[in-house]
Short mmCIF file of C-alpha atoms and ligand atoms in Angstrom, two decimals:
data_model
loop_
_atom_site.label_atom_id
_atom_site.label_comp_id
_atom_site.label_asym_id
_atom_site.label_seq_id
_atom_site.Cartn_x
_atom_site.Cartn_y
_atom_site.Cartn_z
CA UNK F 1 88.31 -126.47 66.60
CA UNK F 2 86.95 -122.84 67.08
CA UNK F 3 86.59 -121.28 63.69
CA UNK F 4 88.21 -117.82 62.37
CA UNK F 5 86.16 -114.78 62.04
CA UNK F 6 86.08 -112.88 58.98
CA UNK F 7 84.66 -109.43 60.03
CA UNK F 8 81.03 -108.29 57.51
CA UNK F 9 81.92 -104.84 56.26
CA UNK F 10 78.79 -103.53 54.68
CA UNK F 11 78.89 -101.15 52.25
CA UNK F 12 75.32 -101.18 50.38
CA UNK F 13 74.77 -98.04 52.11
CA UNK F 14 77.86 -96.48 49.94
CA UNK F 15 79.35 -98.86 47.28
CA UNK F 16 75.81 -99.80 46.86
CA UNK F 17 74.08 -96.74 47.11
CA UNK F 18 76.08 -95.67 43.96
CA UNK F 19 74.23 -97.63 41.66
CA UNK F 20 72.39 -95.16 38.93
CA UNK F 21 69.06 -94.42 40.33
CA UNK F 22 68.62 -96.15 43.54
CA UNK F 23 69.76 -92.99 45.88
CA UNK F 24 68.18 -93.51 49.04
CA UNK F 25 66.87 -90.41 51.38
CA UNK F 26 67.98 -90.41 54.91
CA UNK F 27 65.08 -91.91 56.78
CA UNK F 28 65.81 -95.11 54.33
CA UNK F 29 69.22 -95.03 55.38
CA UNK F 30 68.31 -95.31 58.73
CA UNK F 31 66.05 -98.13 58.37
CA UNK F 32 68.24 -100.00 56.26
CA UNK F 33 71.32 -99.69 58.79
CA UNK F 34 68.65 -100.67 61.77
CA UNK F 35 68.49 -103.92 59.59
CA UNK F 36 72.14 -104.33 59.15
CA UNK F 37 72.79 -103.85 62.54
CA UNK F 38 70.69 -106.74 63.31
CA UNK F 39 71.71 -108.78 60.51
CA UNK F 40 74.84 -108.76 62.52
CA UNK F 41 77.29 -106.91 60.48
CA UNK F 42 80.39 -105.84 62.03
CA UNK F 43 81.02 -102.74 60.33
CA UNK F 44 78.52 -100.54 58.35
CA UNK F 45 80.08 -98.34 56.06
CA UNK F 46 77.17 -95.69 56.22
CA UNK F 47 78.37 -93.06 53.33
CA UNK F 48 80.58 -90.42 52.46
CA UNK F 49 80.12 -87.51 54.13
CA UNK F 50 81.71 -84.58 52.30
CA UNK F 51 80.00 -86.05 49.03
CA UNK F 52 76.87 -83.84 49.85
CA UNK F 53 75.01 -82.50 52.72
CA UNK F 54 72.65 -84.88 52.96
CA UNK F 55 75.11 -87.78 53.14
CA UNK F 56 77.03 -86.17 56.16
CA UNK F 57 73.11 -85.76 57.75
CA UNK F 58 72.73 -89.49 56.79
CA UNK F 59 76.17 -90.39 58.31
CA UNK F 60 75.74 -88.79 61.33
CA UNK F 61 72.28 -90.06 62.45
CA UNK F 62 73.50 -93.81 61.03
CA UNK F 63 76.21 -93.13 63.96
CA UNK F 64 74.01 -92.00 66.46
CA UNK F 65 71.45 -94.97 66.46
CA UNK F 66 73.77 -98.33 65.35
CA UNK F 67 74.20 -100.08 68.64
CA UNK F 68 76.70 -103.02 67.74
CA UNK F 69 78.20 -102.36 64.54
CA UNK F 70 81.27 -100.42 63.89
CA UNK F 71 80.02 -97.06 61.54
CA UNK F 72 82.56 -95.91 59.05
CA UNK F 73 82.51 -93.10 56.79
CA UNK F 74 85.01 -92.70 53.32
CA UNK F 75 87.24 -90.02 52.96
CA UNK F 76 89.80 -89.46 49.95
CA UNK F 77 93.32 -89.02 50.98
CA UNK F 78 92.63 -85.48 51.56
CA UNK F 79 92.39 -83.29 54.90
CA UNK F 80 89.10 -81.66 54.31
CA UNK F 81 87.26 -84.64 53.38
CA UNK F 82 89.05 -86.64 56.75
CA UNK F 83 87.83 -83.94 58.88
CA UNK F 84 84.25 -83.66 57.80
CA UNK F 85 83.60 -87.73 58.49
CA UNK F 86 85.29 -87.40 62.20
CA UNK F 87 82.75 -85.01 62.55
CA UNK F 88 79.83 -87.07 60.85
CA UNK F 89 80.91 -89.87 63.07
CA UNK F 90 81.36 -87.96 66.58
CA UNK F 91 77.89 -89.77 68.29
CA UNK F 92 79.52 -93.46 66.39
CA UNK F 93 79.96 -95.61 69.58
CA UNK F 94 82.49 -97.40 68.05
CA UNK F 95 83.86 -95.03 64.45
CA UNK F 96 85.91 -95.61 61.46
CA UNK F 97 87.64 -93.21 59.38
CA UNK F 98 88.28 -95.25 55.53
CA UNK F 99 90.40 -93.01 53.88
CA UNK F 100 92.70 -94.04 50.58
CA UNK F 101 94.08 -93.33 46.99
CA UNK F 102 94.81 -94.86 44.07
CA UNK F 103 97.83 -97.08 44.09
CA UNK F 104 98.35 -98.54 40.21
CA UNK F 105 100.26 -96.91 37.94
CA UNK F 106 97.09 -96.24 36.23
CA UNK F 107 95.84 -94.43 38.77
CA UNK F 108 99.00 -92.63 39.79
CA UNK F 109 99.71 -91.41 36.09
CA UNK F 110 96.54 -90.44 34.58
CA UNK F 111 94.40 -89.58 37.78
CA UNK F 112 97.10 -88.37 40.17
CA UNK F 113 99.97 -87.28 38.06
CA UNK F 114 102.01 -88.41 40.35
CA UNK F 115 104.53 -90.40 41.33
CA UNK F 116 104.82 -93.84 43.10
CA UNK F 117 106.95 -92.17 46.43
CA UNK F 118 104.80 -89.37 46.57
CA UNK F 119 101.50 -91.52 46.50
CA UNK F 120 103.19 -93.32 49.63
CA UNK F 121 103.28 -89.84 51.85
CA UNK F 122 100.11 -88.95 50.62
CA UNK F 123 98.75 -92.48 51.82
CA UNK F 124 100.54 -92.18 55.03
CA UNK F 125 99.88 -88.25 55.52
CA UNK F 126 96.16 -89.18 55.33
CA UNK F 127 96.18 -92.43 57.82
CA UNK F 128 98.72 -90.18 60.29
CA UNK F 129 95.74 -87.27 60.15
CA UNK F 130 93.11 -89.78 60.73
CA UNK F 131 94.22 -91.11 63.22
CA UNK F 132 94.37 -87.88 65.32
CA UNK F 133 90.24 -88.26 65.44
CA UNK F 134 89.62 -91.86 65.58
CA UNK F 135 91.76 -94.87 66.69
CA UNK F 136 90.25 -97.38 63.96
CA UNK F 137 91.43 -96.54 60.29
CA UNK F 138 91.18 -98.04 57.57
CA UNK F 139 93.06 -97.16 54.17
CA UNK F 140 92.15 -98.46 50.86
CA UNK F 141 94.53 -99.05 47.78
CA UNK F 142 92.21 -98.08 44.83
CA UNK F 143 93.10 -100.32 42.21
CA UNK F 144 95.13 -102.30 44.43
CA UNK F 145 94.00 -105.17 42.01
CA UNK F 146 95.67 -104.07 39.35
CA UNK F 147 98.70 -102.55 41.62
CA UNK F 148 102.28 -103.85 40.98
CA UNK F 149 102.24 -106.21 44.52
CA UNK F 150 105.85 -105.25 45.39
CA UNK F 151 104.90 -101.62 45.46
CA UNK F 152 101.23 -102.17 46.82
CA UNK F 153 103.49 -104.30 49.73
CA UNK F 154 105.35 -100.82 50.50
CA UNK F 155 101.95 -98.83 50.68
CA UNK F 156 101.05 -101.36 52.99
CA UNK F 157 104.07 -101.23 55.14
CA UNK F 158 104.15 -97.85 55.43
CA UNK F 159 100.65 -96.79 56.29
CA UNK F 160 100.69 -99.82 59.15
CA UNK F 161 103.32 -97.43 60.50
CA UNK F 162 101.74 -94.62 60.18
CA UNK F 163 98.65 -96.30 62.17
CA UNK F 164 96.44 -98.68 60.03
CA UNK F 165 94.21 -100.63 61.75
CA UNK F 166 92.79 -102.39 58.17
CA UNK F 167 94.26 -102.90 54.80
CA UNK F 168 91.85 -102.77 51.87
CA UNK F 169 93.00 -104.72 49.02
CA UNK F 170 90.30 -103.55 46.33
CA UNK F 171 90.19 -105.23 43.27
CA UNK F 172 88.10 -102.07 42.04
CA UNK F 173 87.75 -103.04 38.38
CA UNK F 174 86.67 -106.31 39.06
CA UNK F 175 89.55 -107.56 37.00
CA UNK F 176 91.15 -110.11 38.45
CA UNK F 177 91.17 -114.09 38.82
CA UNK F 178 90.66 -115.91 42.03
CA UNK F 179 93.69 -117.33 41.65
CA UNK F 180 95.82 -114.06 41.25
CA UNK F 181 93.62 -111.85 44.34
CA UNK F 182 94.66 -114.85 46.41
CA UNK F 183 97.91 -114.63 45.70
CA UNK F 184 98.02 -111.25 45.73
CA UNK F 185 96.90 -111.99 49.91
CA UNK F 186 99.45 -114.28 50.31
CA UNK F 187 102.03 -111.90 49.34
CA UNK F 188 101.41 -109.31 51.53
CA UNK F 189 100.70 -111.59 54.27
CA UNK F 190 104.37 -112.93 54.10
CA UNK F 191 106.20 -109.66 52.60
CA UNK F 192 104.95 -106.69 54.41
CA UNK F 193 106.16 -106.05 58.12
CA UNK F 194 104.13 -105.59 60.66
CA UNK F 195 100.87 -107.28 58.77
CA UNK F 196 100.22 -108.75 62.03
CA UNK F 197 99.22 -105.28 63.42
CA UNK F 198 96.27 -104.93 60.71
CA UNK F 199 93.67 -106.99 59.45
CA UNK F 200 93.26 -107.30 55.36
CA UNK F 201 90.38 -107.07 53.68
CA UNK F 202 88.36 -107.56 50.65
CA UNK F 203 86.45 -105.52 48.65
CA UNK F 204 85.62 -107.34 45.03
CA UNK F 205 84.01 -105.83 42.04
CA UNK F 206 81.72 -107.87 40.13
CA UNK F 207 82.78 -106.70 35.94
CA UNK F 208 83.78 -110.25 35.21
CA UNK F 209 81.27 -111.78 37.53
CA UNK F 210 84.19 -112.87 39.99
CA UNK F 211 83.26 -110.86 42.93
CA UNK F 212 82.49 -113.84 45.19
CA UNK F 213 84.69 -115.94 43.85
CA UNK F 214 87.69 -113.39 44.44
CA UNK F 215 86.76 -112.55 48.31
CA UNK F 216 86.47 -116.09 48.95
CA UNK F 217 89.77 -116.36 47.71
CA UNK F 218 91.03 -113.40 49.49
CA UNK F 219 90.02 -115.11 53.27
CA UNK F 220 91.83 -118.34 52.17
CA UNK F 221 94.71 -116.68 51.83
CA UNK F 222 94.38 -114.87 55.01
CA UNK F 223 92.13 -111.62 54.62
CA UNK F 224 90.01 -111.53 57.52
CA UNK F 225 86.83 -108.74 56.16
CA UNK F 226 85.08 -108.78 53.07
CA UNK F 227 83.75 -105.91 52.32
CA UNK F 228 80.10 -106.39 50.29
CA UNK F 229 76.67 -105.29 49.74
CA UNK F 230 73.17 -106.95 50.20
CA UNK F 231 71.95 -108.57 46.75
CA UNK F 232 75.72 -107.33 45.36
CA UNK F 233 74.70 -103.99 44.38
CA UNK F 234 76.81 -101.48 43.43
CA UNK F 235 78.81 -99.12 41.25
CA UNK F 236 78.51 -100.85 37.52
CA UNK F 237 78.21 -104.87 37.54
CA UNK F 238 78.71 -104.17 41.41
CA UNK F 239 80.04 -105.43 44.52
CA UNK F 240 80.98 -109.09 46.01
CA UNK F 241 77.33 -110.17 47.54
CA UNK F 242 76.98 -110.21 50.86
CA UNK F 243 74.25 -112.85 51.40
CA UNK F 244 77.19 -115.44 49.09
CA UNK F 245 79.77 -115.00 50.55
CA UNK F 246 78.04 -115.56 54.24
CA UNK F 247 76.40 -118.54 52.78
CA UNK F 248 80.03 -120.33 51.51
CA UNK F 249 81.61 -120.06 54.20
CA UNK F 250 79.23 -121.28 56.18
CA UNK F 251 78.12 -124.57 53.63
CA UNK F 252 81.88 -125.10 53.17
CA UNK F 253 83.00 -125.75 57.16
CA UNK F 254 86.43 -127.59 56.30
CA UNK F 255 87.52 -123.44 55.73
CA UNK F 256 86.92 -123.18 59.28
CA UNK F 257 85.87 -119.60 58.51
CA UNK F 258 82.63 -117.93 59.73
CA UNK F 259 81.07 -114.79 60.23
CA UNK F 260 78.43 -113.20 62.68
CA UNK F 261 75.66 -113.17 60.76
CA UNK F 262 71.95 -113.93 61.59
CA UNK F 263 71.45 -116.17 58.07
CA UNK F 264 67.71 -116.15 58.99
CA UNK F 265 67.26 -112.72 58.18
CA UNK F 266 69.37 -112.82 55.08
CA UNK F 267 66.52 -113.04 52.66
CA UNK F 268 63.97 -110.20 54.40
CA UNK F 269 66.98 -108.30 54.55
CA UNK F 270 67.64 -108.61 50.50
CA UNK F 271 63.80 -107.64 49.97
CA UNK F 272 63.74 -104.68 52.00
CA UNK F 273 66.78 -103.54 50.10
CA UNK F 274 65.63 -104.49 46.95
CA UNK F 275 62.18 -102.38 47.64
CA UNK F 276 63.68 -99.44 49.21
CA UNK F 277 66.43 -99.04 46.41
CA UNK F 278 63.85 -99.79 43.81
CA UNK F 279 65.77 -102.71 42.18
CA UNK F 280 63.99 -105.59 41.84
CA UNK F 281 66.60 -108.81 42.69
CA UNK F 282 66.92 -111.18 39.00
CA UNK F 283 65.37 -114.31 39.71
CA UNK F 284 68.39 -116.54 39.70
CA UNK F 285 70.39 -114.78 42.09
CA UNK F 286 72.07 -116.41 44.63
CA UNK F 287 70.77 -117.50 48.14
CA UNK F 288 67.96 -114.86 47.86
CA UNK F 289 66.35 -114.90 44.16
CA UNK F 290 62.92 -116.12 43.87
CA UNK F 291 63.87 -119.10 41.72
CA UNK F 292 66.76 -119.84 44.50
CA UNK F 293 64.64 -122.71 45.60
CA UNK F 294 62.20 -123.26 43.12
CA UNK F 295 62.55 -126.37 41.37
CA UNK F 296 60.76 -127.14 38.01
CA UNK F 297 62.16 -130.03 36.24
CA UNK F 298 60.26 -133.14 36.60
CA UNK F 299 63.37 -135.10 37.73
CA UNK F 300 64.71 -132.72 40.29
CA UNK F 301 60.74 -132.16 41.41
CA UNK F 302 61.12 -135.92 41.84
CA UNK F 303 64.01 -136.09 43.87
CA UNK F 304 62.89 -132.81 45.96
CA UNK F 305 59.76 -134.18 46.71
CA UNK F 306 61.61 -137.66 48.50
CA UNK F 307 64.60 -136.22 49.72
CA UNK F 308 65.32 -132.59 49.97
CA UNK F 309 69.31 -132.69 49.76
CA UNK F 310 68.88 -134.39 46.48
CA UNK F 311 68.89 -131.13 44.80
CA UNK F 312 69.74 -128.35 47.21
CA UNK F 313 72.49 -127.50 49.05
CA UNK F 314 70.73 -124.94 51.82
CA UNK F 315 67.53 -125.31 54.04
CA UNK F 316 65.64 -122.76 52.71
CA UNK F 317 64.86 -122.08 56.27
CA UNK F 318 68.38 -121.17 57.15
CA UNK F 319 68.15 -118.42 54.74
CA UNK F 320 64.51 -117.33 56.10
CA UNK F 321 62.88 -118.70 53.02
CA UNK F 322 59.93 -120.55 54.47
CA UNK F 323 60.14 -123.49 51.93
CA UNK F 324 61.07 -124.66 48.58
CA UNK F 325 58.81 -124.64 46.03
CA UNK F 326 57.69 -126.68 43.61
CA UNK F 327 56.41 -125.39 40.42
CA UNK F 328 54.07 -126.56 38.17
CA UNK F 329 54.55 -126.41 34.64
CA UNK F 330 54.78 -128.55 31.13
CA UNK F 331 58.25 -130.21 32.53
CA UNK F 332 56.82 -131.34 35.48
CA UNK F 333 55.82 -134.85 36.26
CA UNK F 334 53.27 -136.93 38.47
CA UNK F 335 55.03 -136.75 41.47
CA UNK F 336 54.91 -132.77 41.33
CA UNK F 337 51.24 -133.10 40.58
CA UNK F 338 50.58 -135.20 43.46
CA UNK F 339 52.32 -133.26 45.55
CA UNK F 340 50.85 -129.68 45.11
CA UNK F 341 47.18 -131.61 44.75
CA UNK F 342 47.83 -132.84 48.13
CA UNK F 343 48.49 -129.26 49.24
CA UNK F 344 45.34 -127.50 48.27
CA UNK F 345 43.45 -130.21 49.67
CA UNK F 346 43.41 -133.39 46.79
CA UNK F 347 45.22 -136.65 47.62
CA UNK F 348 45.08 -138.62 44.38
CA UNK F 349 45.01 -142.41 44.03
CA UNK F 350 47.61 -143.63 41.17
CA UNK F 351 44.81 -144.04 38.45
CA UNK F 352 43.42 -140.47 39.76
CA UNK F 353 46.52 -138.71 38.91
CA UNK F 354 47.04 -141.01 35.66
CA UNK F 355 43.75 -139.02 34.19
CA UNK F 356 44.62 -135.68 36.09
CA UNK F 357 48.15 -135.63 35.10
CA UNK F 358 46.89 -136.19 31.13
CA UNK F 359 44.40 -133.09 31.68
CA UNK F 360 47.10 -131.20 33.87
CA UNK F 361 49.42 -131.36 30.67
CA UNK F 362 47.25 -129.68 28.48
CA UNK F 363 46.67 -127.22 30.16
CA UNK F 364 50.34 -126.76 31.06
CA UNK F 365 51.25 -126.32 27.15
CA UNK F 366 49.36 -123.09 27.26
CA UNK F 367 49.74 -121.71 30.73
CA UNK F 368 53.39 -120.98 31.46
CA UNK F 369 52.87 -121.80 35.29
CA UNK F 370 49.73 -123.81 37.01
CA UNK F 371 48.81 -122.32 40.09
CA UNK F 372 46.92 -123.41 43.16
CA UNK F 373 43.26 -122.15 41.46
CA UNK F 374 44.25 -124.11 38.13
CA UNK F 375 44.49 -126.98 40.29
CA UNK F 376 40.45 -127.33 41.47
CA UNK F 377 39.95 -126.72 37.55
CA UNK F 378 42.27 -128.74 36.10
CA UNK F 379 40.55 -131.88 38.56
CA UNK F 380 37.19 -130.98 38.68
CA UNK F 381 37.78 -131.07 34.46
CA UNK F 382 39.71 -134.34 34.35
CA UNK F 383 36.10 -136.39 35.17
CA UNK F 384 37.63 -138.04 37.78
CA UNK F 385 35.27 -139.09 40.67
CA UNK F 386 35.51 -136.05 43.56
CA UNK F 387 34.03 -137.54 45.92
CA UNK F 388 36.32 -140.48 46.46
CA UNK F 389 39.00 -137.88 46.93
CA UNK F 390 39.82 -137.42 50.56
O1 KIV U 1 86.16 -99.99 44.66
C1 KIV U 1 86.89 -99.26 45.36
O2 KIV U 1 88.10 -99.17 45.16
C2 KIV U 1 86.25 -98.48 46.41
C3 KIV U 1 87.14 -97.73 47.35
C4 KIV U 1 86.70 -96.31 47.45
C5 KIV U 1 87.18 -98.41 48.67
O3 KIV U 1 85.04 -98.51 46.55
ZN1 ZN U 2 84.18 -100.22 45.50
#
């Protein structure tokens, strides 16, 4: 059975770019989109052009150059800003206009000062002008994760009308449970008419670390774009990771959901980001952290070392990390030892690595980490005979 497509939307060149400190000039940009582009994303959201001059210049070169992605630009529900991305996005091949507001009462009292009906025609005033420059728009519900869902279904509703081509459910806080941002799909899905005319999408905050777990939750109930950055940077604890969510669907076929996405270049792709932007990735992240496939437990080093899929879930190759590795320190055991000796050029008989492995340990309780070079000294001190080594 064919799988379902759940569209990429990237946003690290936005969302992500609005992390403190990691603003990017234009010629980055440009680079960075190049990347996307072949990553395979279907839609790069390249910036927000009436923020400042140089985003519109960053906007409008992004469009010129992308060659398969879709290049949007964010607006706020508000004329000016619309027209100013059109233009940004004239040489786009194939443009988006994402314009929005805030739909929770939250929003609508204390930002807005508003009221609930008059949200609604500003939503649909926005979508209607939109739409006079580009045939693909998108509208975002800020807050829509804390939005009352019979009101957010009206939004909905009404800016479909008005021309919607996407529906993005943000769960901007990065408040809710998996459980409730599924539901919350489900119930649009079934109560808002003419759904089938629009696609819904995802676009997960990470404040309670749910991020992933939300968007995942989103395209089981139906959402068919999750909207996410590389290495799940973004605006505070940031956005739902784009290198985890490709990977889950993908490990978790019985969804029958997949994406476009080159998964080779998924782990480059996080690098380049992470240099550009200046943010180093934490070790332990997901997919692409450089502990992802490190293993150094003596047990799991064990298993690793016979069978691969004892202790990992991906081919590091499918991820374009050339191998796992195994490292050396004061937890490991013989097997380890044997195993990187036999890569820099020792291959130990059992009582060989018996009196290696006793030297190997003491130095391990003062290094944190044996490398390759402590290898040669950690043999060459352990008296055993060299020359019988192959
Ligand atoms: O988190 C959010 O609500 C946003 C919108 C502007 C799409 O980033
Ligand atoms: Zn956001």
């Amino acid at each position: 059975m064919s799988k379902d497509k759940v569209d990429i939307f990237d946003t690290t060149l936005r969302d992500g770019e609005q992390v403190p400190g990691c603003k990017l000039d234009t010629k980055q940009k440009l680079v960075i989109a190049e990347r996307l582009d072949q990553l395979g994303v279907d839609i790069i959201e390249a910036g927000f052009p009436i923020s400042s001059p140089g985003d519109f210049a960053s906007v409008e070169e992004i469009a010129a150059i992308v060659k398969y992605a879709r290049v949007c630009g964010l607006t706020r529900a508000v004329k000016k800003d619309i027209e100013v991305a059109a233009q940004a996005l004239k040489k786009a091949k194939r443009p988006r206009i994402h314009t929005g507001i805030g739909t929770s009462d939250s929003h609508i009292q204390f930002k807005f000062n508003s009221t609930r009906e008059k949200i609604i025609e500003r939503a649909v005033e926005a979508v209607a002008y939109a739409k006079t420059f580009v045939e693909d728009v998108e509208f975002y519900a800020e807050d829509a994760g804390r939005t009352d869902n019979e009101y957010l279904a009206r939004v909905c509703e009404a800016v479909i009308k008005a021309g919607a081509t996407v529906l993005n459910i943000p769960d901007t806080t990065g408040y809710c449970l998996p459980e409730e941002y599924g539901a919350k799909m489900k119930y649009l899905r079934e109560n808002v008419k003419g759904i089938d005319k629009a696609v819904l999408s995802c676009h997960c905050h990470n404040d309670l670390g749910l991020a992933t777990a939300n968007s995942i939750a989103g395209v089981i109930n139906g959402a068919r774009q999750i909207e996410c950055t590389i290495n799940g940077i973004g605006e505070r604890a940031g956005n739902t990771s784009l290198e985890e969510v490709v990977m889950i669907l993908r490990q978790h076929p019985h969804l029958n959901l997949d994406t476009n996405i080159n998964s080779k270049l998924l782990y480059s792709t996080s690098q380049m980001v992470s240099q550009k932007m200046g943010m180093p990735v934490q070790p332990n992240k997901a997919i692409v952290g450089s502990n992802a496939f490190a293993h150094s437990s003596g047990i799991h080093q064990d298993g690793v070392i016979k069978k691969r899929e004892t202790y990992e879930i991906i081919d590091p190759e499918d991820v374009g990390v050339t191998e796992s590795s195994i490292v050396l320190t004061a937890r490991s055991g013989r097997a380890a030892l044997a195993y990187r000796a036999k890569k820099v050029g020792y291959e130990l008989t059992k009582v060989q690595l018996d009196k290696v492995y006793e030297e190997f340990l003491k130095f391990a309780d003062v290094k944190k980490e044996i490398l390759d070079e402590d290898i040669h000294e950690i043999i060459e001190s352990s008296n055993v005979n060299l020359e019988s080594l192959a």
